[in-house]
mmCIF file of C-alpha atoms in Angstrom:
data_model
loop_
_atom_site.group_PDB
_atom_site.id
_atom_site.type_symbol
_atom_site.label_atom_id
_atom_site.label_comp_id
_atom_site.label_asym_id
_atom_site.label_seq_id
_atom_site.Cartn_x
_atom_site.Cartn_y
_atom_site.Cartn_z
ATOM 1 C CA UNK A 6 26.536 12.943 10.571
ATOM 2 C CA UNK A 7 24.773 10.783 7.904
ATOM 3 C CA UNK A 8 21.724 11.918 5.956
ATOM 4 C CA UNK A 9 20.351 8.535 5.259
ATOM 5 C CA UNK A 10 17.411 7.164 7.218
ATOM 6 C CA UNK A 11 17.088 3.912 9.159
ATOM 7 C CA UNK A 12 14.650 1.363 7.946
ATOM 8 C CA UNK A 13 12.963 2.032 11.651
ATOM 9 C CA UNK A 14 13.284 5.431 10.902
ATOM 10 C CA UNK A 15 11.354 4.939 6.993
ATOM 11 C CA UNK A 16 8.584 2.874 8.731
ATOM 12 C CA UNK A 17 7.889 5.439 11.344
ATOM 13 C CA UNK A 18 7.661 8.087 7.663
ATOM 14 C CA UNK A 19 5.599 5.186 6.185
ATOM 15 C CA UNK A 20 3.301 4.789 9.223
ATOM 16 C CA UNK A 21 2.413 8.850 9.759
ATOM 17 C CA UNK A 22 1.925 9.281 5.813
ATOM 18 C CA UNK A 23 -0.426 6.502 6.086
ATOM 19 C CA UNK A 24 -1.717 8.108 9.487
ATOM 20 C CA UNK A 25 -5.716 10.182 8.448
ATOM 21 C CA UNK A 26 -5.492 8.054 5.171
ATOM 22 C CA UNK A 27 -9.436 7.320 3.843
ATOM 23 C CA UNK A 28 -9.909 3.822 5.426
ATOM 24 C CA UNK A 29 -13.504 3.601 5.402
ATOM 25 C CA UNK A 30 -13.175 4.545 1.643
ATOM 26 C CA UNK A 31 -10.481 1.826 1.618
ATOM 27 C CA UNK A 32 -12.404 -0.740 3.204
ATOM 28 C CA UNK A 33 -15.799 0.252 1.282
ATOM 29 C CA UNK A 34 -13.810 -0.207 -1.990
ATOM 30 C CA UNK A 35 -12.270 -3.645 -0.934
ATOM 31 C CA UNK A 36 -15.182 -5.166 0.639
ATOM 32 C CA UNK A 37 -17.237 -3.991 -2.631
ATOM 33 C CA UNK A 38 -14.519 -5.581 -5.190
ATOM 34 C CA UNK A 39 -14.678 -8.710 -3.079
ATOM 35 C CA UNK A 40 -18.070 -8.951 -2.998
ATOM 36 C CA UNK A 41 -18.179 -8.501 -6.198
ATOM 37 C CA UNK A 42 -15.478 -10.707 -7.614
ATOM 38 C CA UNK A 43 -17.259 -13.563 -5.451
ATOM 39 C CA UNK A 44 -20.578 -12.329 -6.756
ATOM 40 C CA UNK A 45 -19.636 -12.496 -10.357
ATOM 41 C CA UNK A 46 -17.758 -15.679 -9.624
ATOM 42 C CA UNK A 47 -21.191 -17.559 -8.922
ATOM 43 C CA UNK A 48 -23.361 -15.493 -11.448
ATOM 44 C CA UNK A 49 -20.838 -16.601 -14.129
ATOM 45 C CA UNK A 50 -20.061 -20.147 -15.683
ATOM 46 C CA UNK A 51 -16.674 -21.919 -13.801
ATOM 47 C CA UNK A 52 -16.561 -21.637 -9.872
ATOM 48 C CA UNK A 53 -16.769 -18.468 -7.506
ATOM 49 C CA UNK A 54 -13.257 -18.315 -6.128
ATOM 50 C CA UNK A 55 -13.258 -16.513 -2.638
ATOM 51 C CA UNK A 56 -9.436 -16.618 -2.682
ATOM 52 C CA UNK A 57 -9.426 -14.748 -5.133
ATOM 53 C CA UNK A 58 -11.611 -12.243 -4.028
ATOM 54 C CA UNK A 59 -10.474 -11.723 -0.694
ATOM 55 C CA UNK A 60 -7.239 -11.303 -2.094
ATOM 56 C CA UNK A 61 -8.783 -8.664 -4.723
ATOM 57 C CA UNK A 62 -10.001 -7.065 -1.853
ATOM 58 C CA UNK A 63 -7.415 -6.648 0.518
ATOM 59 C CA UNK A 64 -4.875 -5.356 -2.455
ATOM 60 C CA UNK A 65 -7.817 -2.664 -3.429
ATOM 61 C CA UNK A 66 -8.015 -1.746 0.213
ATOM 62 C CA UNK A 67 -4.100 -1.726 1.104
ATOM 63 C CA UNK A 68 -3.965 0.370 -2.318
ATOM 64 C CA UNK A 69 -6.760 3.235 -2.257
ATOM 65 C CA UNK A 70 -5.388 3.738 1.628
ATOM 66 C CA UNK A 71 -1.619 4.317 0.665
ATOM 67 C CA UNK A 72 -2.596 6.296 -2.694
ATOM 68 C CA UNK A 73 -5.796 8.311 -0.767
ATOM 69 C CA UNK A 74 -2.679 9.097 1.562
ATOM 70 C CA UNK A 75 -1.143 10.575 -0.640
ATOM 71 C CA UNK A 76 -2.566 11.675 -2.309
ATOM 72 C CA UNK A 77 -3.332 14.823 0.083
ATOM 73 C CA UNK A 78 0.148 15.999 1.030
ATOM 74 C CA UNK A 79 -1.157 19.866 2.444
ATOM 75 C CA UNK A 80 -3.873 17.700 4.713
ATOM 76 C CA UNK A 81 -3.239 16.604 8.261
ATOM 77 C CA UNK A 82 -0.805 17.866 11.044
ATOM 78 C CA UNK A 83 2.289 19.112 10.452
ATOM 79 C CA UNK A 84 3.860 15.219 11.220
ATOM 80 C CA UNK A 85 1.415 13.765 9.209
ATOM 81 C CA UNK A 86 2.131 16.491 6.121
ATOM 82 C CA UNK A 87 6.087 15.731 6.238
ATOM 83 C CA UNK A 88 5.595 12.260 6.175
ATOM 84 C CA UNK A 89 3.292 12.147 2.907
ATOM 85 C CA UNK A 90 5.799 14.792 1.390
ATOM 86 C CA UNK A 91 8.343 11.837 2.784
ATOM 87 C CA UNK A 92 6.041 9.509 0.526
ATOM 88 C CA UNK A 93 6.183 11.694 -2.660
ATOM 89 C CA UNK A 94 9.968 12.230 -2.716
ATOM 90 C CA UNK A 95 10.203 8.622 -2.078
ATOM 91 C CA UNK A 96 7.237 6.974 -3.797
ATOM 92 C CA UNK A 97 9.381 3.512 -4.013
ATOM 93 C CA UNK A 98 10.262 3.409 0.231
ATOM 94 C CA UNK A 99 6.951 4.252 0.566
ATOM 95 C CA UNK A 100 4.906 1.983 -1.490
ATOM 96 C CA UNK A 101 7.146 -1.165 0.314
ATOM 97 C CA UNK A 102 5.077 -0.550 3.375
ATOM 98 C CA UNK A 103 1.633 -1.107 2.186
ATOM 99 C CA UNK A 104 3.115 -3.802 -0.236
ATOM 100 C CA UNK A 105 3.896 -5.753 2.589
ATOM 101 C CA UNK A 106 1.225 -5.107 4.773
ATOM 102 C CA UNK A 107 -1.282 -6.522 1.671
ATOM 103 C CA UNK A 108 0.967 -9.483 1.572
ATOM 104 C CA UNK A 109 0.976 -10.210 5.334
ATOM 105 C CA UNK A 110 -2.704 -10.177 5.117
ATOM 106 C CA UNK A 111 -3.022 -12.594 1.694
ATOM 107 C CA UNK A 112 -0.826 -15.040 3.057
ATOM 108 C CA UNK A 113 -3.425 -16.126 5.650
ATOM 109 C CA UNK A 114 -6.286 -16.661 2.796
ATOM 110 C CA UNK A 115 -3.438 -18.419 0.929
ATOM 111 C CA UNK A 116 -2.779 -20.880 3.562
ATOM 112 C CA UNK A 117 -5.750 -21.359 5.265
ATOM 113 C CA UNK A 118 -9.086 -20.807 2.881
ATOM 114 C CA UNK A 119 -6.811 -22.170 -0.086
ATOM 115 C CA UNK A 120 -5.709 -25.047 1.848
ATOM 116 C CA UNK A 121 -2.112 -24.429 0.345
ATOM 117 C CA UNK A 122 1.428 -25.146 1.760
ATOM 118 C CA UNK A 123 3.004 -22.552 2.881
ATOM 119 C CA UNK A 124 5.738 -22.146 0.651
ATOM 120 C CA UNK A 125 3.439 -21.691 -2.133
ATOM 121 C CA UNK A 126 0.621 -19.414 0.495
ATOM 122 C CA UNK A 127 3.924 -17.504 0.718
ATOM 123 C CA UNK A 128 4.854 -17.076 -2.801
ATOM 124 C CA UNK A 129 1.028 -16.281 -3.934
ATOM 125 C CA UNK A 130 1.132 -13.462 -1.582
ATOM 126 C CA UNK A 131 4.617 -12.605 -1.949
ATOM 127 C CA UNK A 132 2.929 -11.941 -6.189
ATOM 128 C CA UNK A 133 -0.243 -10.124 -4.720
ATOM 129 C CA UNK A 134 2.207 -7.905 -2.754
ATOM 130 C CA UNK A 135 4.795 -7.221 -5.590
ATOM 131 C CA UNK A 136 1.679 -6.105 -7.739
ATOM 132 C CA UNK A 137 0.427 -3.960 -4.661
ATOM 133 C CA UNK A 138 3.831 -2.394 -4.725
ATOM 134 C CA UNK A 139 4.209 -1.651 -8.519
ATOM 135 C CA UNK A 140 0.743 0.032 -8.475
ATOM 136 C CA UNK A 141 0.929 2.058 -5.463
ATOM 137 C CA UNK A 142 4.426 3.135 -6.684
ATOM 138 C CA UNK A 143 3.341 4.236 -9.949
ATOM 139 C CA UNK A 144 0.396 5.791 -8.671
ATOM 140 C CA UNK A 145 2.810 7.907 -5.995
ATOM 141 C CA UNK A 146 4.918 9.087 -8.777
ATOM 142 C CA UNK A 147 1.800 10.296 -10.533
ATOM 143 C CA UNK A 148 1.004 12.146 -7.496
ATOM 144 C CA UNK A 149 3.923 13.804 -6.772
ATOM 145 C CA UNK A 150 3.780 16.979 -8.689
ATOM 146 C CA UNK A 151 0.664 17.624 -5.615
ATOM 147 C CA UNK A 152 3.746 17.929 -3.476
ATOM 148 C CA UNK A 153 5.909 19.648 -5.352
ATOM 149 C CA UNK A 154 4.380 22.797 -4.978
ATOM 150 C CA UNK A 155 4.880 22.288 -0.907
ATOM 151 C CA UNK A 156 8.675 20.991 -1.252
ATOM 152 C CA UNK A 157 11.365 23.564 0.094
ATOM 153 C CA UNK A 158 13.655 24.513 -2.968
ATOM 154 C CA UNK A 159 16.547 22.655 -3.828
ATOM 155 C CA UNK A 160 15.015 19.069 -3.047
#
């Protein structure tokens, strides 16, 4: 019997740790840095880029919904608590999810509101989603003395 999970089985873990995460908070916080990007992008000398900004925003939301996550590893159902513990022990599986999740969502605004090809809407996004997964990973391993504490010994 082998110990090692699937990649079905780590986006099921991925998917339940993410499961009672604080979207509304995540989609407040994206829509606001967005809005705000754009905002300062008129205000400002040079041109408001909404690229940009919906780009800003999506990686702020995909990010403050993995790291709100978990950032709570005692809160949910017992699933839900495993899965986030899953995240902590694993901070680099786990921040590949929402990585690509921001990604699949910038390359859209890449292609179609930047008008670019899309090799290069796929490599823009590919870059927003690299920095999506350095930051939430970071973040995770910050966290993860919060889970420690709930960790059986000898892991």
């Amino acid at each position: 019997m082998k110990d090692e999970l699937t990649r079905r089985d780590e986006m099921s873990l991925a998917g339940a740790a993410l499961r009672g995460a604080p979207w509304k908070a995540a989609a407040v916080t994206g829509g606001v840095a967005a809005a705000g990007s754009f905002g300062l992008g008129a205000i400002l000398p040079g041109d408001a880029d909404l690229t940009w900004a919906l780009c800003l925003g999506i990686a702020l939301f995909s990010l403050v919904a993995a790291v709100g996550s978990a950032a709570r590893p005692n809160s949910g159902d017992r699933v839900t608590r495993q899965a986030r513990l899953w995240a902590l022990r694993r901070p680099w599986r786990f921040s590949l999810y929402p990585a690509l999740g921001s990604a699949a969502l910038m390359y859209p605004v890449q292609l179609i509101v930047d008008q670019q090809g899309p090799f290069s809407a796929a490599l823009d996004s590919l870059q927003g989603g690299v920095a999506v997964y350095l930051i939430t990973a970071v973040l995770a391993l910050v966290l993860r003395g919060r889970g420690q504490a709930s960790l059986p010994h000898g892991r």
